[in-house]
mmCIF file of C-alpha atoms and ligand atoms in Angstrom:
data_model
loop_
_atom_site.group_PDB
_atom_site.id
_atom_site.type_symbol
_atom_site.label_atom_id
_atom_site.label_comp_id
_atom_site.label_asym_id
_atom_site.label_seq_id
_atom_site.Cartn_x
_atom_site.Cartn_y
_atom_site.Cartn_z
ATOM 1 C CA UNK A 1 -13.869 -0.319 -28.142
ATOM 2 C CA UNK A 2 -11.146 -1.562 -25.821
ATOM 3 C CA UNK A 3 -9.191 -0.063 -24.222
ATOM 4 C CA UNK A 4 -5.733 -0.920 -23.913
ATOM 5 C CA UNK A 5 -4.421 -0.316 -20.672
ATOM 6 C CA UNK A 6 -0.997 -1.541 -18.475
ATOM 7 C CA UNK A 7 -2.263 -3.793 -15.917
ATOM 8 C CA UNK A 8 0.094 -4.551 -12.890
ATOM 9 C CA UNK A 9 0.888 -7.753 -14.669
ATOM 10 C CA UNK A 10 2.589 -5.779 -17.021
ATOM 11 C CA UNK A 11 4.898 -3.982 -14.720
ATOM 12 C CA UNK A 12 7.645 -5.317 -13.045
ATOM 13 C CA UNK A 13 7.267 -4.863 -9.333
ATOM 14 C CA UNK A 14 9.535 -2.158 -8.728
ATOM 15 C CA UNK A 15 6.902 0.503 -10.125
ATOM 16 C CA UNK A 16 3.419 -0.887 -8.696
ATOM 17 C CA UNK A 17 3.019 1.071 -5.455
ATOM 18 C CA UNK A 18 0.015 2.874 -5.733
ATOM 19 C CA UNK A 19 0.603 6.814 -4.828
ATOM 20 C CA UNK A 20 -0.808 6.536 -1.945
ATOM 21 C CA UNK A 21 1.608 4.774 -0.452
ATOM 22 C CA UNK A 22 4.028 6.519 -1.666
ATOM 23 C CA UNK A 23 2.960 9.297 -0.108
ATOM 24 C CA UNK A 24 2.638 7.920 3.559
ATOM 25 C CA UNK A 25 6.142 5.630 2.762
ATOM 26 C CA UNK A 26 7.656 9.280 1.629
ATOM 27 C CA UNK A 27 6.116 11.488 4.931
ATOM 28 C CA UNK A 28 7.709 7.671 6.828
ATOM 29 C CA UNK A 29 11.261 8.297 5.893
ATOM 30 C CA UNK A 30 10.906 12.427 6.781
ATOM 31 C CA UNK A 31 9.659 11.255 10.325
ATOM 32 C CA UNK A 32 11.514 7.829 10.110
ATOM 33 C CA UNK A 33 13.746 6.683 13.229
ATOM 34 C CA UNK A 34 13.443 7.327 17.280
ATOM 35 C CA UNK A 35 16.439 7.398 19.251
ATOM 36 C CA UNK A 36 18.561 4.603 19.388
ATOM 37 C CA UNK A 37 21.648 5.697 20.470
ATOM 38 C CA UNK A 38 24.960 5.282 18.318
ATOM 39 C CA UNK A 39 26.293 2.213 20.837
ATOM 40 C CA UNK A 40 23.265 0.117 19.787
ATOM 41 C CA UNK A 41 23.301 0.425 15.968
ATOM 42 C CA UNK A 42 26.964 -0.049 16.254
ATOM 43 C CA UNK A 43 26.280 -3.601 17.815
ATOM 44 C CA UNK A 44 23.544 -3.737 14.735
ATOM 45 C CA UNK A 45 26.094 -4.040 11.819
ATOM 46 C CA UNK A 46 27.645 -7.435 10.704
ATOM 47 C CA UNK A 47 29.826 -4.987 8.585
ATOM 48 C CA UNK A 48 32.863 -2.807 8.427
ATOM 49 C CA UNK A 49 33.339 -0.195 10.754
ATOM 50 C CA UNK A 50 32.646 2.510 7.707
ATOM 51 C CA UNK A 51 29.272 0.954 7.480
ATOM 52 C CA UNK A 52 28.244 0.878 11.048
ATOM 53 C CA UNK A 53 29.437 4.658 11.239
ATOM 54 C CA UNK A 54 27.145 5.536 8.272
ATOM 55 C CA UNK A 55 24.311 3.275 9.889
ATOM 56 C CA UNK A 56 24.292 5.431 12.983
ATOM 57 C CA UNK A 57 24.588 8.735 11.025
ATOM 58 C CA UNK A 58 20.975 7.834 9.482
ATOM 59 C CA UNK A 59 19.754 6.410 12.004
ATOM 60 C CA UNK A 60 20.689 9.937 14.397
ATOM 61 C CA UNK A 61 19.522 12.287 12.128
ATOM 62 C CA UNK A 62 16.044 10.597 11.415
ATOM 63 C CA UNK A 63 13.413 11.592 14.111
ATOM 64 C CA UNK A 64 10.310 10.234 15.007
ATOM 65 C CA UNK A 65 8.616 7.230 14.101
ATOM 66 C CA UNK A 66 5.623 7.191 11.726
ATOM 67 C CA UNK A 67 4.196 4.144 12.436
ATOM 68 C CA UNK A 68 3.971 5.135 16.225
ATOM 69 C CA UNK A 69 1.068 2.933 18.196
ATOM 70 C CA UNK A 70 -1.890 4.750 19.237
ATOM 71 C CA UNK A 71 -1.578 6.661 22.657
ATOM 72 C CA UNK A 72 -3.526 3.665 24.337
ATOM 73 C CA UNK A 73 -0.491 1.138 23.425
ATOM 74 C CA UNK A 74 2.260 1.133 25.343
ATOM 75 C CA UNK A 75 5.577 -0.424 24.571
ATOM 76 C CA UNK A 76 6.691 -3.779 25.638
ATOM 77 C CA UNK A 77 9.957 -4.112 27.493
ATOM 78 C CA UNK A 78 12.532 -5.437 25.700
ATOM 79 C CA UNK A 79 11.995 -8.491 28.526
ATOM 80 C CA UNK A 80 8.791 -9.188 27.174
ATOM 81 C CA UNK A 81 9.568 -9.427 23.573
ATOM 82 C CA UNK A 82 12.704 -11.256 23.810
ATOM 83 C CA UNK A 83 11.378 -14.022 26.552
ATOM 84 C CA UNK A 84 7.580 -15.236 25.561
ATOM 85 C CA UNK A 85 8.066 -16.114 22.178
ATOM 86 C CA UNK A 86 6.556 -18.558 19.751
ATOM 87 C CA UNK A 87 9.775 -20.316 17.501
ATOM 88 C CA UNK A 88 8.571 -24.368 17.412
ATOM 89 C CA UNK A 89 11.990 -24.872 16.317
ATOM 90 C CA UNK A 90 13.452 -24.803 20.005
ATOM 91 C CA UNK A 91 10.351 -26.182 21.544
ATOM 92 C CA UNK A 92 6.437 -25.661 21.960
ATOM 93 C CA UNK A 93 6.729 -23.717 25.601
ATOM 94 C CA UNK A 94 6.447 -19.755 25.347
ATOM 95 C CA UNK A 95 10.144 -19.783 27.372
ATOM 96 C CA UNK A 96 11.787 -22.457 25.050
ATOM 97 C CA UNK A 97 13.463 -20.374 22.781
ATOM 98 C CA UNK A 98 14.714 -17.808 24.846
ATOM 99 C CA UNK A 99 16.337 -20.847 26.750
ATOM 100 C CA UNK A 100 17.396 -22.651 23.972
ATOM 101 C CA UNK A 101 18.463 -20.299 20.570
ATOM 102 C CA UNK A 102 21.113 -18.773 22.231
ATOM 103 C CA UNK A 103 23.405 -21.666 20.819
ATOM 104 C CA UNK A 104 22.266 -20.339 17.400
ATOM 105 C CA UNK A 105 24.715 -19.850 14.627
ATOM 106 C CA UNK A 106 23.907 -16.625 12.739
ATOM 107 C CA UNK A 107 26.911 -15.737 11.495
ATOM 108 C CA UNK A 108 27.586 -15.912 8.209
ATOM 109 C CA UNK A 109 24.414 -16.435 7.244
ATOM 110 C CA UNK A 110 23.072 -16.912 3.558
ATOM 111 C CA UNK A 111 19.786 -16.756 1.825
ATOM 112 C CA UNK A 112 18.813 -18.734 -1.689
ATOM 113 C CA UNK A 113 16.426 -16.478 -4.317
ATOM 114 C CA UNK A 114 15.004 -18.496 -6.546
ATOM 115 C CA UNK A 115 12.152 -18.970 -8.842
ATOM 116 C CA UNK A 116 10.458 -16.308 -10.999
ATOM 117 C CA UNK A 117 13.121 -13.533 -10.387
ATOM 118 C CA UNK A 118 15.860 -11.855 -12.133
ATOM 119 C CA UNK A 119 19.055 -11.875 -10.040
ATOM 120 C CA UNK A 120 18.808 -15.678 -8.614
ATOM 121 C CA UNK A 121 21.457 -16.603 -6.140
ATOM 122 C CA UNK A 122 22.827 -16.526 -2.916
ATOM 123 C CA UNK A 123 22.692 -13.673 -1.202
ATOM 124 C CA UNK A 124 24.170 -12.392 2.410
ATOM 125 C CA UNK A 125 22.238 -10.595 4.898
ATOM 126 C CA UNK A 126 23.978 -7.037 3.804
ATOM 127 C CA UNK A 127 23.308 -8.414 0.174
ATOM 128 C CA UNK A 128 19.887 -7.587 0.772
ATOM 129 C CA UNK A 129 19.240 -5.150 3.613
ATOM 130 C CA UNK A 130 20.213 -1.774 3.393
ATOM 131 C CA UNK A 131 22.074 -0.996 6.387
ATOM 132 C CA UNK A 132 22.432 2.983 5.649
ATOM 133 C CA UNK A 133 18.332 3.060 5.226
ATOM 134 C CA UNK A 134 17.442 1.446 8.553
ATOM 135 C CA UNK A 135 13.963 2.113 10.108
ATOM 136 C CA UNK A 136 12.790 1.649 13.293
ATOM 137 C CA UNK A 137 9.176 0.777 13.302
ATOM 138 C CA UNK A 138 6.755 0.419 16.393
ATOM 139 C CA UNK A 139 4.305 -2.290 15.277
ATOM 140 C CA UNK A 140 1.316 -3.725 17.151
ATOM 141 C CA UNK A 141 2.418 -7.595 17.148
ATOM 142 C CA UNK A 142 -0.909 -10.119 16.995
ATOM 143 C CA UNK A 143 -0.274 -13.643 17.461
ATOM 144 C CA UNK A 144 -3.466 -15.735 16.758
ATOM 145 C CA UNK A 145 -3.174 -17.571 19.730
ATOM 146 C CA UNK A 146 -5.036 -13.631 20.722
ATOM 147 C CA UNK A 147 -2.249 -12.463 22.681
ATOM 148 C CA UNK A 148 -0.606 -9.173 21.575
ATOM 149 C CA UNK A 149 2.440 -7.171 21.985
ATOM 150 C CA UNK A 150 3.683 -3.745 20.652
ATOM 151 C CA UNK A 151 7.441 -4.042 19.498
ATOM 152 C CA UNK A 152 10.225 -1.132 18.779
ATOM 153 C CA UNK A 153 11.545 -2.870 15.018
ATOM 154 C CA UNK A 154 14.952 -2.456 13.802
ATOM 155 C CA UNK A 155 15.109 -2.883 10.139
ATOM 156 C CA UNK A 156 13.965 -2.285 6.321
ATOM 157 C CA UNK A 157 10.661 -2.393 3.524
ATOM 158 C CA UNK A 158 10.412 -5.782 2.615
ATOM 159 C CA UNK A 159 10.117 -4.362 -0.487
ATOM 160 C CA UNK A 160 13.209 -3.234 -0.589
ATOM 161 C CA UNK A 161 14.770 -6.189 -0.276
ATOM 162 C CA UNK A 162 12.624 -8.090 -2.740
ATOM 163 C CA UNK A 163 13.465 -5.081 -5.192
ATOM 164 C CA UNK A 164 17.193 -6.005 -5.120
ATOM 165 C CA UNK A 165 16.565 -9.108 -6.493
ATOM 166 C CA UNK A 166 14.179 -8.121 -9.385
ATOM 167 C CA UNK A 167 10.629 -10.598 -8.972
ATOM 168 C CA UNK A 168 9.430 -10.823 -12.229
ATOM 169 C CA UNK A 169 6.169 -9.504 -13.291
ATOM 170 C CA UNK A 170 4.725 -13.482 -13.662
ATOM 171 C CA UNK A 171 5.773 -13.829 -9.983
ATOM 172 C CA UNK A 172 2.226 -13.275 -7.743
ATOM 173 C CA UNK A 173 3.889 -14.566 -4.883
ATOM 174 C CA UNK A 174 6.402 -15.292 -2.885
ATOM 175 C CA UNK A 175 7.777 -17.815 -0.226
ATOM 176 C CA UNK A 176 9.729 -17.874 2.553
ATOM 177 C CA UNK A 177 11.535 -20.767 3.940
ATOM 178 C CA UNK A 178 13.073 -20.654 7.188
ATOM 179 C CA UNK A 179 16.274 -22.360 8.879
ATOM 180 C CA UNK A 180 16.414 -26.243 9.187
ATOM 181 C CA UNK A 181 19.335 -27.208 11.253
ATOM 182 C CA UNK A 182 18.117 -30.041 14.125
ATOM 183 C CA UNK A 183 21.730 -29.638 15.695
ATOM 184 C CA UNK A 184 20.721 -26.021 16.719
ATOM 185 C CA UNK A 185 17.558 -26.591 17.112
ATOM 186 C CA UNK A 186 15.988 -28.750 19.834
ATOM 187 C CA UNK A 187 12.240 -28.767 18.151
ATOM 188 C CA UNK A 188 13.354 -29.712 14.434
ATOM 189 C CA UNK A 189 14.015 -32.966 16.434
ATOM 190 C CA UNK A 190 10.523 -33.538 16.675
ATOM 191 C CA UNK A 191 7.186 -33.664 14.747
ATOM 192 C CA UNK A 192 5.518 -30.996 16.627
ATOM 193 C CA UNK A 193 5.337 -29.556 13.067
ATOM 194 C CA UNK A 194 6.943 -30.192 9.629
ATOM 195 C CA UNK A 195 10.123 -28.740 8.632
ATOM 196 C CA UNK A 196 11.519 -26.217 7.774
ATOM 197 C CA UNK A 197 8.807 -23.866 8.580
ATOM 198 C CA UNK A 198 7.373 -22.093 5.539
ATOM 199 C CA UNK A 199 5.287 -18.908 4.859
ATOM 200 C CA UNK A 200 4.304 -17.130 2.268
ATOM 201 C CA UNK A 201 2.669 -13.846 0.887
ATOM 202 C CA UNK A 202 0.854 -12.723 -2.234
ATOM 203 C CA UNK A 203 3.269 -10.186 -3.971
ATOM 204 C CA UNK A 204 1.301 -7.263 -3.230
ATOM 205 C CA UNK A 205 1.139 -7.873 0.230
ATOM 206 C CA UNK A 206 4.986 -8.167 0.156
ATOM 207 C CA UNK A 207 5.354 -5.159 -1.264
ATOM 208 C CA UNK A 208 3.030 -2.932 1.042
ATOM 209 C CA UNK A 209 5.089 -0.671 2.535
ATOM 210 C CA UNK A 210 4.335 -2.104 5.796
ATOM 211 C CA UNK A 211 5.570 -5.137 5.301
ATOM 212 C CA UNK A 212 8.777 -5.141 7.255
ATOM 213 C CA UNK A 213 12.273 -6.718 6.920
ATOM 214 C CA UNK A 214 13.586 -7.382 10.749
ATOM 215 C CA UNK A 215 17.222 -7.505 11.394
ATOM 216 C CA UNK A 216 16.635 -5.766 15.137
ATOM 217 C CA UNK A 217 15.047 -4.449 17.993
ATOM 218 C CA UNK A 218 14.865 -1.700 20.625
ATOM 219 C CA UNK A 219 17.823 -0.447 18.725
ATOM 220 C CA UNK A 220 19.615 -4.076 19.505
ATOM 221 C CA UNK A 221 20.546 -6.586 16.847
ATOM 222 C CA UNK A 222 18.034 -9.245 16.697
ATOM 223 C CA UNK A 223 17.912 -11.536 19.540
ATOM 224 C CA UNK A 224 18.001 -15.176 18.155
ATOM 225 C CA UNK A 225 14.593 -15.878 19.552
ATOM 226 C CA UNK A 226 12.996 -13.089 17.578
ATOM 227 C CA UNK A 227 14.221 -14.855 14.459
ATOM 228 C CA UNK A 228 17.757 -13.715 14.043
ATOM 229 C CA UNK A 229 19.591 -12.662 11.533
ATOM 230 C CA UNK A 230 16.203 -11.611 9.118
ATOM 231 C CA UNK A 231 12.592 -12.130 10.103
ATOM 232 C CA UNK A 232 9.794 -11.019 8.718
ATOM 233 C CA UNK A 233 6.780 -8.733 10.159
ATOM 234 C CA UNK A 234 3.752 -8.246 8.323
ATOM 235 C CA UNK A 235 2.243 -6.338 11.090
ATOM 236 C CA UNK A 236 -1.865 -6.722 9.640
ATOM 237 C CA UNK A 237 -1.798 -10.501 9.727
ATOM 238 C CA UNK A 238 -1.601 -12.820 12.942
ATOM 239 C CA UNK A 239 2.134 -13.673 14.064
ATOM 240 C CA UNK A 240 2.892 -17.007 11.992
ATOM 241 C CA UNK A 241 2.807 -15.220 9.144
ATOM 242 C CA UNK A 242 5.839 -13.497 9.853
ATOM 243 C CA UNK A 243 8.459 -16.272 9.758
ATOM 244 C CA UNK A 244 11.888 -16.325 11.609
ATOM 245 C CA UNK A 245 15.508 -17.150 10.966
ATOM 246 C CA UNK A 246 14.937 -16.879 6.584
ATOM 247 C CA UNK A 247 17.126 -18.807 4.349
ATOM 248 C CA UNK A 248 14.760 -18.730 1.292
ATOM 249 C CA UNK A 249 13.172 -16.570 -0.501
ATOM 250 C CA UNK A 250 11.387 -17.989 -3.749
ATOM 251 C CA UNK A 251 8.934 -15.842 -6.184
ATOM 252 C CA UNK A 252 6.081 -18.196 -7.750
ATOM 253 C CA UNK A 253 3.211 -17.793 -9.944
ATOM 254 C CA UNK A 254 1.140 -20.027 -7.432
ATOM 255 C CA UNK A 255 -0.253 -19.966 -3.498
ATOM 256 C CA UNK A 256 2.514 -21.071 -1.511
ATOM 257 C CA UNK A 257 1.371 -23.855 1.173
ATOM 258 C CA UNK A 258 2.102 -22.834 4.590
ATOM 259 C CA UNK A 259 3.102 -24.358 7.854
ATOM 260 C CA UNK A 260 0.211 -24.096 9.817
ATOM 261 C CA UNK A 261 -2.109 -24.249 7.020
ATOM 262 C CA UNK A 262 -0.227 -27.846 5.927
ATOM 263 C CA UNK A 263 -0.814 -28.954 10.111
ATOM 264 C CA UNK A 264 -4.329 -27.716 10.485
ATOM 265 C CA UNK A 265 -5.791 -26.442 7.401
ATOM 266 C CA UNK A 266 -9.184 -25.789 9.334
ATOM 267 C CA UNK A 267 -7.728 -23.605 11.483
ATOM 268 C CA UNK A 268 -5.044 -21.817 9.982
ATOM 269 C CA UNK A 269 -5.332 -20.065 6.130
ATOM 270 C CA UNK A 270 -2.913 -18.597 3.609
ATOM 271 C CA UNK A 271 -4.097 -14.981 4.216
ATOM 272 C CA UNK A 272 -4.427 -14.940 8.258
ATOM 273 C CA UNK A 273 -5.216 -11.495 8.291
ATOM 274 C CA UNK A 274 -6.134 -10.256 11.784
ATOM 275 C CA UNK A 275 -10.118 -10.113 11.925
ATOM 276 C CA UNK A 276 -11.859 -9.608 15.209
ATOM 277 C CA UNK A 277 -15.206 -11.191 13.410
ATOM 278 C CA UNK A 278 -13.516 -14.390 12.356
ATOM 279 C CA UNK A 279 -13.577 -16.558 15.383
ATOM 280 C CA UNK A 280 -10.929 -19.545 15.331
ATOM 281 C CA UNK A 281 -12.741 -23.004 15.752
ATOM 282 C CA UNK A 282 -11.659 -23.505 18.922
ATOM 283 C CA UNK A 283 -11.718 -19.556 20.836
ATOM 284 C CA UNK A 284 -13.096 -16.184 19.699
ATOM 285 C CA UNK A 285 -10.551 -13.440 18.329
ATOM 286 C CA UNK A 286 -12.430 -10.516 18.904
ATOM 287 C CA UNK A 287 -10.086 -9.351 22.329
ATOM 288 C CA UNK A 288 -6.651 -10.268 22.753
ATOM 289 C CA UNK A 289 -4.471 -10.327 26.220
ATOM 290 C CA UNK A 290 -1.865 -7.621 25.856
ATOM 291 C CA UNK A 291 0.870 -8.817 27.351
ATOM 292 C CA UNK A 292 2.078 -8.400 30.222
ATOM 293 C CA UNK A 293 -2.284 -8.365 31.009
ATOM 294 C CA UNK A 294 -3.333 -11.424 32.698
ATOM 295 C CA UNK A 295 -7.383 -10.460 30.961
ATOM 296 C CA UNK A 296 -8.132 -10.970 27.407
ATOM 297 C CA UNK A 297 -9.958 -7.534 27.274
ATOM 298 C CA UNK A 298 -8.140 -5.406 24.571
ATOM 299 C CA UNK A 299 -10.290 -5.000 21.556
ATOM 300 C CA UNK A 300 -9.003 -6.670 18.698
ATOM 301 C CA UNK A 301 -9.187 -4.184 15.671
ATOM 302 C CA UNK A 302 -9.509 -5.078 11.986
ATOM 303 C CA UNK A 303 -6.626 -5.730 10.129
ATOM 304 C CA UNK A 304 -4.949 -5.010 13.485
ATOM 305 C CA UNK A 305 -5.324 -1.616 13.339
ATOM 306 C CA UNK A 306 -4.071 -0.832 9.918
ATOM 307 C CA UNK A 307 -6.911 -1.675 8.375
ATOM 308 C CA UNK A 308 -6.540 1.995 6.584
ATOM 309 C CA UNK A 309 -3.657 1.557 4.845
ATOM 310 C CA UNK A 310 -4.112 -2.259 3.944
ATOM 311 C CA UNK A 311 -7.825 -3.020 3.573
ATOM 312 C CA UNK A 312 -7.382 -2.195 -0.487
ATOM 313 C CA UNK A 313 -5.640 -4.834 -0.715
ATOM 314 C CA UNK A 314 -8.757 -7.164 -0.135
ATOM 315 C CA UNK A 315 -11.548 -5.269 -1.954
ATOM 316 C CA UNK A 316 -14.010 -7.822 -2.754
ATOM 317 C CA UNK A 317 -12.689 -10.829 -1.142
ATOM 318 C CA UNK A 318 -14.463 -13.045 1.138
ATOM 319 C CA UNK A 319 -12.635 -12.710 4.823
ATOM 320 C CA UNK A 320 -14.532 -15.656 6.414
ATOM 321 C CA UNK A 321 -13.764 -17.931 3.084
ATOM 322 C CA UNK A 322 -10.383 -16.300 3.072
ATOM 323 C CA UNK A 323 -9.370 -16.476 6.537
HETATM 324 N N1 MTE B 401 10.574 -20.188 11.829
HETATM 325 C C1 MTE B 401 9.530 -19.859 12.603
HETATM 326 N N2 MTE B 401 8.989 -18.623 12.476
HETATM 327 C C2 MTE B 401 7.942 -18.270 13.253
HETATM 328 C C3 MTE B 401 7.382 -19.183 14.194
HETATM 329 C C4 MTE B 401 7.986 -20.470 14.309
HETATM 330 O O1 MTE B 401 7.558 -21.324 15.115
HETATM 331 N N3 MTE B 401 9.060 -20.759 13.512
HETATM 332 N N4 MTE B 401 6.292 -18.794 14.948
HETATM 333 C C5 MTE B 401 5.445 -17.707 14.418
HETATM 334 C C6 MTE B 401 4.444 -17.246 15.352
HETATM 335 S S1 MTE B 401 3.122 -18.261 15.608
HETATM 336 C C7 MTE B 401 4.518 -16.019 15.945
HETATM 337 S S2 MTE B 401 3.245 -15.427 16.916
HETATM 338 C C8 MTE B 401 5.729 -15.169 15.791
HETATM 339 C C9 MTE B 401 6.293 -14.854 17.172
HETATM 340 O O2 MTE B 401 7.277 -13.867 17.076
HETATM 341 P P1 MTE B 401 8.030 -13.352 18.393
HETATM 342 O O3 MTE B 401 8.464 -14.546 19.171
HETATM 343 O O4 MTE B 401 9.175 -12.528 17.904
HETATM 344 O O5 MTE B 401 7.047 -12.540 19.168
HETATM 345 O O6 MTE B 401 6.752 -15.794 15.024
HETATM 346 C C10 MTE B 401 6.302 -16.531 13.914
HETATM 347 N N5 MTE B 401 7.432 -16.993 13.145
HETATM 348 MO MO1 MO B 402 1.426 -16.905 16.529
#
């Protein structure tokens, strides 16, 4: 006899979320948002002064972040996160973009959906976030170069974002293509890697609950080094996963090729997933130099740390061979 039941190829994308995560997304939003004060979300919103009023209404009476770090991490200063940064588009030194992506132009900003989805188009930045829902999220940061920060978020689900657009239930992933404008940007007049920069995600990683839309941080609009106006975080995986400056977004039915995969394929994979027992060829990954630590002797934890509420989505698979 078979049974006939609804696999998640079936649904459409809006109604996969396991319960579980329901549950923990639902306890997130009754503990959501620590205190960023009313001045800061104001300089936030791109939008009308309605909007930034109800932004900083949510954002006031939502307490608490969930997705606090554990006691042992401390925050990095808003120094730190905004002036050793890796965006190859202004240049290959840690200082370069802070130096140079000041002279970005982020407003108005636009972002193409295409491919297997519903509502194709082009979309602006309040198109797709939801600036009355905004989160702040404090999210350990893993770059696989093994040094780590932990980062104050400003911003939204991923999913909820990918939800306004409708992916279709054929789409199993999705790519995301960031800004190519050499003018701006000093490294795009180089080789140093190929342009634009692309990343990608397998739809059910793109719809964990985790997986974070950025517009801000430390209750500031996004500095342009972070990736300004929308970056991603996908806070299990090592930093290049998480691409900067998005302009678009584009649902597929195969493996998108990434950046660093497409440079050094023996090196870098598609899933990247933070693993302290899969060394990189060329150092080990099991510590990590929390910055501003001059020692590499912070434990590196599995699935950087959230290995509870993501390791599900890899039952089975092969970390080493999918690395
Ligand atoms: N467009 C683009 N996105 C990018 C990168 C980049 O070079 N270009 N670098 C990635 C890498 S390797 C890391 S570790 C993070 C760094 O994010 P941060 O500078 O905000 O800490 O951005 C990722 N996103
Ligand atoms: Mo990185």
């Amino acid at each position: 006899m078979i049974l006939k039941t609804r696999t998640s190829a079936d649904l459409p994308w809006s109604e996969v979320t396991p319960e579980p995560i329901y549950r923990s997304r639902r306890e997130f939003l009754r503990t959501g948002v620590a205190g960023i004060t009313g001045a800061a979300v104001a300089a936030l919103a791109a939008c009308g002064t309605a909007e930034v009023a109800e932004a900083q209404t949510t954002l006031a009476s939502t307490p608490n972040p969930k997705y606090v770090a554990t006691a042992a991490d401390t925050l990095n200063t808003f120094e730190q996160i905004t002036t050793y940064n890796n965006f190859y588009e202004f240049g290959s030194e840690k200082g370069d973009p802070a130096k140079y992506a000041g002279k970005l132009t982020v407003k108005p900003w636009s972002v193409k959906v295409d491919g297997m989805v519903s509502k194709p188009g082009t979309y602006g930045v309040e198109d797709l976030v939801d600036f009355k829902a905004l989160e702040e999220r404090v999210y350990r940061h893993r770059c696989v170069e093994a040094w780590s920060m932990v980062i104050p978020w400003i911003g939204v689900p991923l999913a909820s974002v990918l939800n306004k657009v409708g992916p279709m239930p054929s789409a199993t992933f999705v790519e995301f293509t960031t800004l190519e404008r050499p003018s701006e940007m000093p490294g795009q007049r180089t080789n140093i890697l190929q342009w634009p920069y692309v990343e990608g995600l397998r739809m059910d990683e793109a719809m964990h609950p985790l997986a974070f839309m950025v517009i801000g941080l430390y209750g500031k609009v996004l500095p342009n080094q972070n990736g300004a106006p929308l970056r991603i975080h996908v806070p299990w995986k090592y930093g290049f996963k998480s691409g900067k400056s998005i302009v678009r977004i584009r649902f597929t039915s195969r493996q998108p090729l990434n950046t660093w995969q497409i440079a050094a394929p023996n090196e870098y994979g598609f899933y990247a997933n933070v693993n302290p027992n899969v060394p990189h060829p060329r150092w080990s990954q099991a510590h990590e130099r929390r910055l501003p630590n001059f020692f590499s002797n912070t434990p590196t934890q599995m699935f950087n740390g959230y290995g509870d509420q993501v390791a599900s989505l890899y039952t089975g698979m092969d970390l080493k061979k999918n690395f």
